[in-house]
Short mmCIF file of N, CA and C in Angstrom, two decimals:
data_model
loop_
_atom_site.label_atom_id
_atom_site.label_comp_id
_atom_site.label_asym_id
_atom_site.label_seq_id
_atom_site.Cartn_x
_atom_site.Cartn_y
_atom_site.Cartn_z
N MET A 16 9.14 18.32 -6.42
CA MET A 16 8.37 17.41 -7.21
C MET A 16 7.01 17.13 -6.58
N PHE A 17 6.95 16.95 -5.27
CA PHE A 17 5.68 16.67 -4.62
C PHE A 17 5.12 17.95 -4.02
N VAL A 18 3.83 18.05 -4.02
CA VAL A 18 3.14 19.14 -3.33
C VAL A 18 2.33 18.51 -2.21
N TYR A 19 2.55 18.97 -0.99
CA TYR A 19 1.91 18.37 0.16
C TYR A 19 0.72 19.22 0.59
N GLU A 20 -0.46 18.62 0.56
CA GLU A 20 -1.65 19.26 1.10
C GLU A 20 -1.80 18.79 2.54
N LYS A 21 -2.03 19.71 3.43
CA LYS A 21 -2.11 19.34 4.84
C LYS A 21 -3.50 18.84 5.20
N LYS A 22 -3.96 17.85 4.44
CA LYS A 22 -5.21 17.16 4.76
C LYS A 22 -5.12 15.76 4.18
N LEU A 23 -5.85 14.86 4.77
CA LEU A 23 -5.85 13.48 4.29
C LEU A 23 -6.65 13.37 3.00
N GLN A 24 -6.33 12.38 2.19
CA GLN A 24 -7.05 12.14 0.94
C GLN A 24 -8.51 11.81 1.23
N TYR A 25 -8.78 11.19 2.36
CA TYR A 25 -10.12 10.82 2.80
C TYR A 25 -10.14 11.02 4.31
N PRO A 26 -11.20 11.59 4.87
CA PRO A 26 -11.18 11.90 6.31
C PRO A 26 -11.15 10.64 7.19
N VAL A 27 -10.39 10.73 8.27
CA VAL A 27 -10.32 9.65 9.25
C VAL A 27 -10.79 10.23 10.59
N ARG A 28 -11.93 9.73 11.05
CA ARG A 28 -12.49 10.21 12.33
C ARG A 28 -12.98 9.00 13.13
N ILE A 29 -12.06 8.39 13.86
CA ILE A 29 -12.38 7.21 14.65
C ILE A 29 -12.79 7.66 16.05
N LYS A 30 -14.01 7.34 16.44
CA LYS A 30 -14.52 7.78 17.74
C LYS A 30 -14.03 6.91 18.90
N ASN A 31 -13.96 5.59 18.67
CA ASN A 31 -13.69 4.67 19.77
C ASN A 31 -12.31 4.04 19.66
N PRO A 32 -11.44 4.30 20.63
CA PRO A 32 -10.14 3.63 20.63
C PRO A 32 -10.33 2.11 20.69
N ASN A 33 -9.43 1.38 20.03
CA ASN A 33 -9.52 -0.07 19.99
C ASN A 33 -8.13 -0.62 19.63
N PRO A 34 -7.25 -0.79 20.62
CA PRO A 34 -5.90 -1.26 20.32
C PRO A 34 -5.87 -2.65 19.70
N ALA A 35 -6.84 -3.50 20.00
CA ALA A 35 -6.87 -4.83 19.39
C ALA A 35 -7.04 -4.73 17.88
N LEU A 36 -7.88 -3.82 17.44
CA LEU A 36 -8.08 -3.61 16.00
C LEU A 36 -6.85 -2.95 15.37
N ALA A 37 -6.22 -2.06 16.10
CA ALA A 37 -5.00 -1.40 15.60
C ALA A 37 -3.91 -2.42 15.31
N LYS A 38 -3.87 -3.51 16.10
CA LYS A 38 -2.86 -4.56 15.88
C LYS A 38 -2.97 -5.17 14.50
N PHE A 39 -4.18 -5.25 13.94
CA PHE A 39 -4.37 -5.81 12.60
C PHE A 39 -4.12 -4.76 11.52
N ILE A 40 -4.61 -3.56 11.76
CA ILE A 40 -4.53 -2.51 10.75
C ILE A 40 -3.09 -2.05 10.53
N ILE A 41 -2.24 -2.19 11.54
CA ILE A 41 -0.84 -1.78 11.40
C ILE A 41 -0.17 -2.51 10.23
N SER A 42 -0.71 -3.66 9.86
CA SER A 42 -0.13 -4.42 8.74
C SER A 42 -0.20 -3.64 7.44
N GLN A 43 -1.19 -2.79 7.27
CA GLN A 43 -1.27 -2.00 6.05
C GLN A 43 -0.37 -0.78 6.11
N TYR A 44 0.26 -0.56 7.24
CA TYR A 44 1.27 0.48 7.36
C TYR A 44 2.64 -0.10 6.98
N GLY A 45 3.04 -1.17 7.68
CA GLY A 45 4.37 -1.71 7.46
C GLY A 45 4.43 -3.20 7.23
N GLY A 46 3.31 -3.80 6.88
CA GLY A 46 3.29 -5.23 6.60
C GLY A 46 3.77 -5.54 5.19
N PRO A 47 3.82 -6.81 4.84
CA PRO A 47 4.38 -7.21 3.54
C PRO A 47 3.58 -6.71 2.34
N HIS A 48 2.32 -6.37 2.53
CA HIS A 48 1.49 -5.88 1.43
C HIS A 48 0.97 -4.46 1.72
N GLY A 49 1.68 -3.75 2.60
CA GLY A 49 1.21 -2.46 3.08
C GLY A 49 1.61 -1.28 2.21
N GLU A 50 1.18 -0.12 2.66
CA GLU A 50 1.32 1.12 1.90
C GLU A 50 2.76 1.62 1.85
N LEU A 51 3.55 1.35 2.88
CA LEU A 51 4.96 1.78 2.85
C LEU A 51 5.70 1.09 1.72
N GLY A 52 5.55 -0.22 1.64
CA GLY A 52 6.20 -0.97 0.57
C GLY A 52 5.70 -0.56 -0.80
N ALA A 53 4.39 -0.34 -0.91
CA ALA A 53 3.82 0.05 -2.21
C ALA A 53 4.41 1.37 -2.69
N SER A 54 4.44 2.35 -1.81
CA SER A 54 4.93 3.67 -2.21
C SER A 54 6.40 3.59 -2.64
N LEU A 55 7.23 2.90 -1.87
CA LEU A 55 8.65 2.80 -2.21
C LEU A 55 8.88 1.96 -3.46
N ARG A 56 8.08 0.91 -3.65
CA ARG A 56 8.20 0.07 -4.84
C ARG A 56 7.97 0.91 -6.09
N TYR A 57 6.86 1.63 -6.15
CA TYR A 57 6.51 2.37 -7.36
C TYR A 57 7.42 3.56 -7.59
N LEU A 58 7.76 4.26 -6.53
CA LEU A 58 8.62 5.43 -6.69
C LEU A 58 10.05 5.03 -7.05
N SER A 59 10.46 3.82 -6.70
CA SER A 59 11.78 3.32 -7.11
C SER A 59 11.76 2.78 -8.53
N GLN A 60 10.70 2.09 -8.90
CA GLN A 60 10.60 1.50 -10.24
C GLN A 60 10.57 2.57 -11.34
N ARG A 61 10.11 3.73 -11.03
CA ARG A 61 9.92 4.74 -12.08
C ARG A 61 11.24 5.18 -12.72
N TYR A 62 12.34 5.05 -11.99
CA TYR A 62 13.61 5.53 -12.54
C TYR A 62 14.06 4.73 -13.75
N SER A 63 13.78 3.44 -13.78
CA SER A 63 14.20 2.61 -14.92
C SER A 63 13.08 2.36 -15.92
N MET A 64 11.93 2.98 -15.72
CA MET A 64 10.81 2.79 -16.64
C MET A 64 11.09 3.59 -17.92
N PRO A 65 11.14 2.93 -19.08
CA PRO A 65 11.52 3.63 -20.32
C PRO A 65 10.42 4.46 -20.97
N TYR A 66 9.18 4.30 -20.54
CA TYR A 66 8.07 4.98 -21.20
C TYR A 66 7.53 6.10 -20.31
N PRO A 67 7.50 7.33 -20.81
CA PRO A 67 7.08 8.46 -19.97
C PRO A 67 5.69 8.29 -19.35
N GLU A 68 4.76 7.71 -20.11
CA GLU A 68 3.40 7.53 -19.57
C GLU A 68 3.41 6.60 -18.36
N LEU A 69 4.24 5.55 -18.44
CA LEU A 69 4.30 4.60 -17.33
C LEU A 69 5.13 5.14 -16.17
N LYS A 70 6.13 5.93 -16.49
CA LYS A 70 6.88 6.61 -15.43
C LYS A 70 5.92 7.53 -14.66
N GLY A 71 5.06 8.24 -15.40
CA GLY A 71 4.06 9.10 -14.76
C GLY A 71 3.08 8.30 -13.92
N LEU A 72 2.66 7.14 -14.44
CA LEU A 72 1.74 6.27 -13.69
C LEU A 72 2.36 5.82 -12.38
N LEU A 73 3.62 5.38 -12.42
CA LEU A 73 4.31 4.95 -11.21
C LEU A 73 4.46 6.10 -10.21
N THR A 74 4.75 7.28 -10.72
CA THR A 74 4.88 8.45 -9.84
C THR A 74 3.54 8.80 -9.20
N ASP A 75 2.48 8.81 -10.01
CA ASP A 75 1.15 9.15 -9.49
C ASP A 75 0.70 8.16 -8.42
N ILE A 76 0.81 6.88 -8.72
CA ILE A 76 0.33 5.88 -7.76
C ILE A 76 1.25 5.82 -6.55
N GLY A 77 2.57 5.92 -6.77
CA GLY A 77 3.50 5.93 -5.63
C GLY A 77 3.24 7.08 -4.68
N THR A 78 2.93 8.24 -5.25
CA THR A 78 2.62 9.42 -4.42
C THR A 78 1.31 9.22 -3.67
N GLU A 79 0.32 8.67 -4.37
CA GLU A 79 -0.96 8.40 -3.69
C GLU A 79 -0.78 7.42 -2.55
N GLU A 80 0.09 6.42 -2.75
CA GLU A 80 0.33 5.44 -1.69
C GLU A 80 0.94 6.10 -0.44
N LEU A 81 1.74 7.15 -0.63
CA LEU A 81 2.25 7.89 0.52
C LEU A 81 1.09 8.51 1.30
N GLY A 82 0.09 9.00 0.57
CA GLY A 82 -1.11 9.52 1.23
C GLY A 82 -1.87 8.43 1.97
N HIS A 83 -1.90 7.23 1.39
CA HIS A 83 -2.57 6.11 2.06
C HIS A 83 -1.80 5.70 3.31
N LEU A 84 -0.49 5.76 3.25
CA LEU A 84 0.34 5.47 4.42
C LEU A 84 -0.04 6.41 5.56
N GLU A 85 -0.22 7.67 5.22
CA GLU A 85 -0.62 8.67 6.22
C GLU A 85 -2.00 8.36 6.80
N MET A 86 -2.91 7.90 5.95
CA MET A 86 -4.26 7.57 6.42
C MET A 86 -4.23 6.37 7.36
N VAL A 87 -3.48 5.32 7.00
CA VAL A 87 -3.39 4.13 7.85
C VAL A 87 -2.76 4.50 9.19
N ALA A 88 -1.72 5.31 9.16
CA ALA A 88 -1.09 5.76 10.41
C ALA A 88 -2.08 6.53 11.27
N THR A 89 -2.91 7.34 10.64
CA THR A 89 -3.91 8.11 11.39
C THR A 89 -4.94 7.18 12.03
N ILE A 90 -5.35 6.14 11.29
CA ILE A 90 -6.29 5.16 11.87
C ILE A 90 -5.66 4.51 13.10
N VAL A 91 -4.44 4.02 12.95
CA VAL A 91 -3.77 3.33 14.06
C VAL A 91 -3.62 4.29 15.24
N HIS A 92 -3.20 5.51 14.96
CA HIS A 92 -3.05 6.49 16.05
C HIS A 92 -4.37 6.74 16.77
N GLN A 93 -5.44 6.94 15.99
CA GLN A 93 -6.73 7.22 16.63
C GLN A 93 -7.27 6.01 17.39
N LEU A 94 -6.95 4.82 16.94
CA LEU A 94 -7.40 3.61 17.66
C LEU A 94 -6.62 3.37 18.94
N THR A 95 -5.42 3.95 19.05
CA THR A 95 -4.58 3.68 20.22
C THR A 95 -4.40 4.89 21.13
N ARG A 96 -5.05 5.98 20.83
CA ARG A 96 -4.89 7.16 21.68
C ARG A 96 -5.66 6.96 23.00
N LYS A 97 -5.14 7.54 24.02
CA LYS A 97 -5.79 7.55 25.34
C LYS A 97 -6.10 6.15 25.87
N MET A 98 -5.20 5.20 25.64
CA MET A 98 -5.41 3.85 26.16
C MET A 98 -5.03 3.80 27.63
N SER A 99 -5.83 3.10 28.40
CA SER A 99 -5.44 2.82 29.78
C SER A 99 -4.55 1.59 29.79
N MET A 100 -3.83 1.37 30.87
CA MET A 100 -2.99 0.18 30.97
C MET A 100 -3.84 -1.08 30.91
N ASP A 101 -5.04 -1.04 31.48
CA ASP A 101 -5.92 -2.21 31.41
C ASP A 101 -6.32 -2.51 29.97
N GLU A 102 -6.62 -1.47 29.18
CA GLU A 102 -6.97 -1.67 27.77
C GLU A 102 -5.78 -2.22 26.99
N ILE A 103 -4.61 -1.72 27.28
CA ILE A 103 -3.39 -2.20 26.60
C ILE A 103 -3.20 -3.69 26.87
N LYS A 104 -3.33 -4.08 28.12
CA LYS A 104 -3.12 -5.48 28.49
C LYS A 104 -4.23 -6.38 27.94
N SER A 105 -5.46 -5.97 28.10
CA SER A 105 -6.58 -6.83 27.67
C SER A 105 -6.64 -6.98 26.15
N ALA A 106 -6.12 -6.00 25.41
CA ALA A 106 -6.15 -6.06 23.94
C ALA A 106 -4.95 -6.82 23.37
N GLY A 107 -4.06 -7.27 24.25
CA GLY A 107 -2.86 -7.95 23.76
C GLY A 107 -1.89 -6.99 23.09
N PHE A 108 -1.91 -5.75 23.52
CA PHE A 108 -1.10 -4.69 22.92
C PHE A 108 0.17 -4.43 23.72
N SER A 109 0.39 -5.22 24.76
CA SER A 109 1.51 -4.95 25.68
C SER A 109 2.87 -5.00 25.01
N GLU A 110 3.11 -6.02 24.16
CA GLU A 110 4.43 -6.17 23.53
C GLU A 110 4.73 -4.97 22.64
N TYR A 111 3.75 -4.56 21.85
CA TYR A 111 3.92 -3.39 20.99
C TYR A 111 4.18 -2.16 21.86
N PHE A 112 3.37 -1.99 22.92
CA PHE A 112 3.47 -0.82 23.80
C PHE A 112 4.85 -0.71 24.43
N VAL A 113 5.42 -1.83 24.84
CA VAL A 113 6.75 -1.81 25.48
C VAL A 113 7.79 -1.21 24.54
N ASP A 114 7.72 -1.59 23.25
CA ASP A 114 8.72 -1.10 22.30
C ASP A 114 8.40 0.27 21.72
N HIS A 115 7.13 0.58 21.53
CA HIS A 115 6.77 1.77 20.75
C HIS A 115 5.77 2.70 21.45
N THR A 116 5.36 2.39 22.68
CA THR A 116 4.24 3.06 23.36
C THR A 116 3.09 3.18 22.35
N ALA A 117 2.57 4.39 22.13
CA ALA A 117 1.45 4.52 21.19
C ALA A 117 1.91 5.14 19.87
N SER A 118 3.19 5.06 19.59
CA SER A 118 3.69 5.58 18.33
C SER A 118 3.35 4.59 17.21
N VAL A 119 3.39 5.05 15.97
CA VAL A 119 3.06 4.19 14.82
C VAL A 119 4.37 3.71 14.22
N TYR A 120 4.59 2.41 14.29
CA TYR A 120 5.84 1.78 13.84
C TYR A 120 5.54 0.84 12.67
N PRO A 121 6.36 0.88 11.59
CA PRO A 121 6.06 0.05 10.43
C PRO A 121 6.35 -1.44 10.67
N GLN A 122 5.28 -2.18 10.88
CA GLN A 122 5.41 -3.62 11.09
C GLN A 122 4.16 -4.32 10.59
N ALA A 123 4.28 -5.63 10.45
CA ALA A 123 3.13 -6.46 10.08
C ALA A 123 2.29 -6.74 11.32
N ALA A 124 1.10 -7.26 11.11
CA ALA A 124 0.24 -7.63 12.23
C ALA A 124 0.92 -8.68 13.11
N SER A 125 1.79 -9.48 12.53
CA SER A 125 2.52 -10.52 13.27
C SER A 125 3.59 -9.92 14.18
N GLY A 126 3.92 -8.65 13.99
CA GLY A 126 4.98 -7.99 14.76
C GLY A 126 6.29 -7.90 14.02
N THR A 127 6.37 -8.50 12.83
CA THR A 127 7.60 -8.46 12.04
C THR A 127 7.81 -7.05 11.49
N PRO A 128 8.98 -6.44 11.75
CA PRO A 128 9.22 -5.08 11.24
C PRO A 128 9.23 -5.05 9.71
N TRP A 129 8.91 -3.88 9.16
CA TRP A 129 8.93 -3.70 7.71
C TRP A 129 10.34 -3.96 7.18
N SER A 130 10.41 -4.51 5.99
CA SER A 130 11.69 -4.76 5.34
C SER A 130 11.57 -4.48 3.85
N ALA A 131 12.61 -3.91 3.28
CA ALA A 131 12.63 -3.68 1.84
C ALA A 131 12.63 -5.00 1.07
N ALA A 132 12.89 -6.10 1.75
CA ALA A 132 12.86 -7.41 1.09
C ALA A 132 11.46 -7.79 0.62
N THR A 133 10.44 -7.06 1.07
CA THR A 133 9.06 -7.37 0.66
C THR A 133 8.68 -6.68 -0.65
N ILE A 134 9.57 -5.89 -1.24
CA ILE A 134 9.22 -5.20 -2.48
C ILE A 134 10.15 -5.66 -3.61
N ALA A 135 9.63 -5.57 -4.82
CA ALA A 135 10.43 -5.96 -5.99
C ALA A 135 10.66 -4.76 -6.89
N VAL A 136 11.90 -4.52 -7.21
CA VAL A 136 12.30 -3.49 -8.16
C VAL A 136 13.37 -4.14 -9.02
N THR A 137 12.99 -4.57 -10.23
CA THR A 137 13.90 -5.36 -11.05
C THR A 137 14.51 -4.59 -12.21
N GLY A 138 13.86 -3.51 -12.63
CA GLY A 138 14.31 -2.81 -13.82
C GLY A 138 13.78 -3.44 -15.10
N ASP A 139 13.04 -4.53 -14.96
CA ASP A 139 12.41 -5.20 -16.10
C ASP A 139 10.97 -4.70 -16.17
N VAL A 140 10.60 -4.12 -17.30
CA VAL A 140 9.28 -3.49 -17.45
C VAL A 140 8.16 -4.48 -17.13
N ILE A 141 8.19 -5.64 -17.76
CA ILE A 141 7.14 -6.63 -17.57
C ILE A 141 7.17 -7.19 -16.15
N GLY A 142 8.36 -7.48 -15.64
CA GLY A 142 8.49 -8.00 -14.28
C GLY A 142 7.94 -7.04 -13.25
N ASP A 143 8.31 -5.76 -13.36
CA ASP A 143 7.86 -4.78 -12.38
C ASP A 143 6.35 -4.53 -12.46
N LEU A 144 5.82 -4.38 -13.66
CA LEU A 144 4.39 -4.12 -13.77
C LEU A 144 3.56 -5.33 -13.33
N THR A 145 4.04 -6.53 -13.61
CA THR A 145 3.34 -7.72 -13.14
C THR A 145 3.39 -7.81 -11.62
N GLU A 146 4.54 -7.49 -11.05
CA GLU A 146 4.67 -7.43 -9.58
C GLU A 146 3.68 -6.43 -9.00
N ASN A 147 3.50 -5.31 -9.67
CA ASN A 147 2.61 -4.27 -9.15
C ASN A 147 1.16 -4.73 -9.18
N LEU A 148 0.78 -5.46 -10.22
CA LEU A 148 -0.57 -6.03 -10.27
C LEU A 148 -0.79 -6.95 -9.07
N ALA A 149 0.18 -7.82 -8.82
CA ALA A 149 0.06 -8.75 -7.69
C ALA A 149 0.04 -7.99 -6.37
N ALA A 150 0.88 -6.96 -6.25
CA ALA A 150 0.95 -6.19 -5.00
C ALA A 150 -0.40 -5.53 -4.69
N GLU A 151 -1.03 -4.98 -5.71
CA GLU A 151 -2.33 -4.33 -5.49
C GLU A 151 -3.39 -5.34 -5.07
N GLN A 152 -3.35 -6.54 -5.67
CA GLN A 152 -4.30 -7.58 -5.28
C GLN A 152 -4.06 -8.03 -3.84
N LYS A 153 -2.79 -8.18 -3.45
CA LYS A 153 -2.48 -8.61 -2.09
C LYS A 153 -2.90 -7.55 -1.07
N ALA A 154 -2.73 -6.28 -1.42
CA ALA A 154 -3.18 -5.21 -0.53
C ALA A 154 -4.70 -5.22 -0.40
N ARG A 155 -5.39 -5.47 -1.52
CA ARG A 155 -6.86 -5.55 -1.47
C ARG A 155 -7.30 -6.69 -0.57
N VAL A 156 -6.63 -7.84 -0.67
CA VAL A 156 -6.98 -8.98 0.18
C VAL A 156 -6.78 -8.64 1.65
N THR A 157 -5.69 -7.93 1.96
CA THR A 157 -5.46 -7.52 3.35
C THR A 157 -6.56 -6.60 3.83
N TYR A 158 -6.99 -5.65 3.00
CA TYR A 158 -8.11 -4.79 3.39
C TYR A 158 -9.39 -5.61 3.55
N ASP A 159 -9.60 -6.60 2.67
CA ASP A 159 -10.76 -7.50 2.83
C ASP A 159 -10.72 -8.17 4.20
N ASN A 160 -9.56 -8.67 4.57
CA ASN A 160 -9.42 -9.37 5.86
C ASN A 160 -9.65 -8.43 7.03
N ILE A 161 -9.19 -7.19 6.92
CA ILE A 161 -9.44 -6.21 7.98
C ILE A 161 -10.94 -5.97 8.11
N LEU A 162 -11.63 -5.84 6.99
CA LEU A 162 -13.09 -5.63 7.03
C LEU A 162 -13.81 -6.82 7.66
N ARG A 163 -13.30 -8.01 7.46
CA ARG A 163 -13.90 -9.20 8.08
C ARG A 163 -13.75 -9.17 9.60
N MET A 164 -12.68 -8.52 10.09
CA MET A 164 -12.39 -8.53 11.52
C MET A 164 -12.90 -7.30 12.25
N SER A 165 -13.26 -6.26 11.51
CA SER A 165 -13.64 -4.99 12.15
C SER A 165 -15.16 -4.84 12.19
N ASP A 166 -15.65 -4.38 13.33
CA ASP A 166 -17.07 -4.03 13.43
C ASP A 166 -17.25 -2.54 13.74
N ASP A 167 -16.18 -1.76 13.51
CA ASP A 167 -16.23 -0.32 13.76
C ASP A 167 -16.58 0.40 12.46
N PRO A 168 -17.75 1.04 12.38
CA PRO A 168 -18.15 1.70 11.13
C PRO A 168 -17.22 2.85 10.72
N ASP A 169 -16.63 3.53 11.69
CA ASP A 169 -15.70 4.62 11.36
C ASP A 169 -14.44 4.07 10.67
N VAL A 170 -13.94 2.96 11.18
CA VAL A 170 -12.77 2.31 10.59
C VAL A 170 -13.14 1.74 9.23
N ASN A 171 -14.26 1.03 9.16
CA ASN A 171 -14.66 0.36 7.92
C ASN A 171 -14.87 1.35 6.78
N ASP A 172 -15.36 2.52 7.08
CA ASP A 172 -15.58 3.54 6.06
C ASP A 172 -14.26 3.89 5.36
N VAL A 173 -13.22 4.10 6.13
CA VAL A 173 -11.91 4.46 5.57
C VAL A 173 -11.28 3.25 4.87
N ILE A 174 -11.39 2.10 5.48
CA ILE A 174 -10.81 0.88 4.87
C ILE A 174 -11.47 0.59 3.53
N LYS A 175 -12.77 0.79 3.41
CA LYS A 175 -13.46 0.57 2.13
C LYS A 175 -12.94 1.54 1.07
N PHE A 176 -12.68 2.78 1.47
CA PHE A 176 -12.10 3.74 0.52
C PHE A 176 -10.73 3.26 0.04
N LEU A 177 -9.88 2.85 0.98
CA LEU A 177 -8.54 2.39 0.63
C LEU A 177 -8.59 1.14 -0.23
N ARG A 178 -9.50 0.23 0.07
CA ARG A 178 -9.68 -0.99 -0.72
C ARG A 178 -10.06 -0.64 -2.15
N GLU A 179 -10.95 0.32 -2.30
CA GLU A 179 -11.38 0.74 -3.64
C GLU A 179 -10.21 1.29 -4.45
N ARG A 180 -9.33 2.02 -3.81
CA ARG A 180 -8.17 2.58 -4.51
C ARG A 180 -7.21 1.48 -4.97
N GLU A 181 -7.11 0.39 -4.20
CA GLU A 181 -6.28 -0.74 -4.62
C GLU A 181 -6.83 -1.32 -5.94
N ILE A 182 -8.14 -1.40 -6.05
CA ILE A 182 -8.77 -1.92 -7.27
C ILE A 182 -8.48 -1.00 -8.45
N VAL A 183 -8.57 0.31 -8.22
CA VAL A 183 -8.28 1.28 -9.28
C VAL A 183 -6.82 1.16 -9.71
N HIS A 184 -5.92 1.04 -8.75
CA HIS A 184 -4.49 0.91 -9.08
C HIS A 184 -4.24 -0.37 -9.88
N PHE A 185 -4.90 -1.45 -9.50
CA PHE A 185 -4.76 -2.71 -10.25
C PHE A 185 -5.17 -2.50 -11.71
N GLN A 186 -6.28 -1.81 -11.90
CA GLN A 186 -6.75 -1.55 -13.27
C GLN A 186 -5.77 -0.68 -14.04
N ARG A 187 -5.24 0.33 -13.40
CA ARG A 187 -4.28 1.21 -14.07
C ARG A 187 -3.00 0.48 -14.43
N PHE A 188 -2.52 -0.39 -13.54
CA PHE A 188 -1.31 -1.17 -13.86
C PHE A 188 -1.59 -2.18 -14.98
N GLY A 189 -2.81 -2.70 -15.02
CA GLY A 189 -3.18 -3.59 -16.13
C GLY A 189 -3.12 -2.86 -17.46
N GLU A 190 -3.62 -1.63 -17.49
CA GLU A 190 -3.55 -0.81 -18.70
C GLU A 190 -2.09 -0.53 -19.06
N GLY A 191 -1.29 -0.25 -18.04
CA GLY A 191 0.13 0.02 -18.26
C GLY A 191 0.87 -1.20 -18.80
N LEU A 192 0.52 -2.37 -18.30
CA LEU A 192 1.15 -3.60 -18.79
C LEU A 192 0.80 -3.85 -20.26
N ARG A 193 -0.45 -3.59 -20.63
CA ARG A 193 -0.84 -3.74 -22.04
C ARG A 193 -0.06 -2.78 -22.93
N LEU A 194 0.07 -1.53 -22.49
CA LEU A 194 0.83 -0.54 -23.25
C LEU A 194 2.29 -0.97 -23.40
N ALA A 195 2.89 -1.40 -22.30
CA ALA A 195 4.30 -1.81 -22.33
C ALA A 195 4.49 -3.02 -23.23
N THR A 196 3.60 -3.98 -23.17
CA THR A 196 3.71 -5.18 -23.99
C THR A 196 3.63 -4.84 -25.47
N GLU A 197 2.74 -3.95 -25.82
CA GLU A 197 2.63 -3.53 -27.23
C GLU A 197 3.92 -2.89 -27.70
N ARG A 198 4.49 -2.04 -26.89
CA ARG A 198 5.72 -1.35 -27.29
C ARG A 198 6.91 -2.30 -27.32
N LEU A 199 6.96 -3.20 -26.35
CA LEU A 199 8.05 -4.17 -26.33
C LEU A 199 7.95 -5.12 -27.51
N ASN A 200 6.74 -5.50 -27.90
CA ASN A 200 6.57 -6.37 -29.07
C ASN A 200 7.15 -5.71 -30.31
N GLN A 201 6.97 -4.41 -30.44
CA GLN A 201 7.47 -3.70 -31.60
C GLN A 201 9.00 -3.74 -31.65
N LYS A 202 9.64 -3.83 -30.52
CA LYS A 202 11.10 -3.82 -30.47
C LYS A 202 11.70 -5.23 -30.53
N ASN A 203 10.87 -6.27 -30.50
CA ASN A 203 11.36 -7.64 -30.48
C ASN A 203 12.38 -7.83 -29.36
N VAL A 204 11.94 -7.55 -28.14
CA VAL A 204 12.85 -7.58 -26.99
C VAL A 204 13.19 -8.99 -26.58
N TYR A 205 14.02 -9.09 -25.56
CA TYR A 205 14.67 -10.33 -25.17
C TYR A 205 13.72 -11.50 -24.98
N TYR A 206 12.56 -11.32 -24.39
CA TYR A 206 11.74 -12.48 -24.11
C TYR A 206 11.06 -13.05 -25.35
N MET A 207 11.17 -12.37 -26.48
CA MET A 207 10.63 -12.88 -27.74
C MET A 207 11.73 -13.05 -28.78
N ASN A 208 12.92 -12.74 -28.43
CA ASN A 208 14.01 -12.71 -29.40
C ASN A 208 14.52 -14.13 -29.68
N PRO A 209 14.45 -14.58 -30.93
CA PRO A 209 14.89 -15.94 -31.27
C PRO A 209 16.34 -16.19 -30.91
N ALA A 210 17.15 -15.17 -30.80
CA ALA A 210 18.57 -15.35 -30.48
C ALA A 210 18.75 -16.05 -29.13
N PHE A 211 17.79 -15.89 -28.22
CA PHE A 211 17.90 -16.51 -26.91
C PHE A 211 17.44 -17.95 -26.90
N ASP A 212 16.87 -18.42 -28.00
CA ASP A 212 16.41 -19.81 -28.08
C ASP A 212 17.52 -20.78 -28.40
N LYS A 213 18.69 -20.29 -28.74
CA LYS A 213 19.81 -21.16 -29.15
C LYS A 213 20.48 -21.82 -27.97
#
């Protein structure tokens, strides 16, 4: 089903290691609004999506989010490569280093490991698409916050690209929600069905 190109969707070339910055960016890898959760949310929701166009949308965006996961991991890896013990300690990276050395582990900036409890997959068309709109906005806010904290132009270039894709995904899910609502209205589904008002 997937075709893997052995290149990133957008180039990542970080010149200067910075473990302190990596501590924040790791949140977009395994944090509550990160790319791991986004990819699994959309790729899981597609199975119960009744409309082929929206199933395709979830597959497309879920697959792209896997590519974003790879990009965020590359940023974190490049920011933490070749760290000296002094850099590890002075950047406050010691706790992470003890558990994971310089490997990329899915966690939030707070250190909380990734959990499937941060994603919603309900099987309800409106519920899932509305969740996806919120998820894309929360991811955009996280990228905004990273940009506020980063002064590295190499990092900021990639983060701006990823932020832009969150906006595009939000727009696409908005279009999908409109399509789903129109189709559901035609069927007089449960949330409009007078039988449930009794």
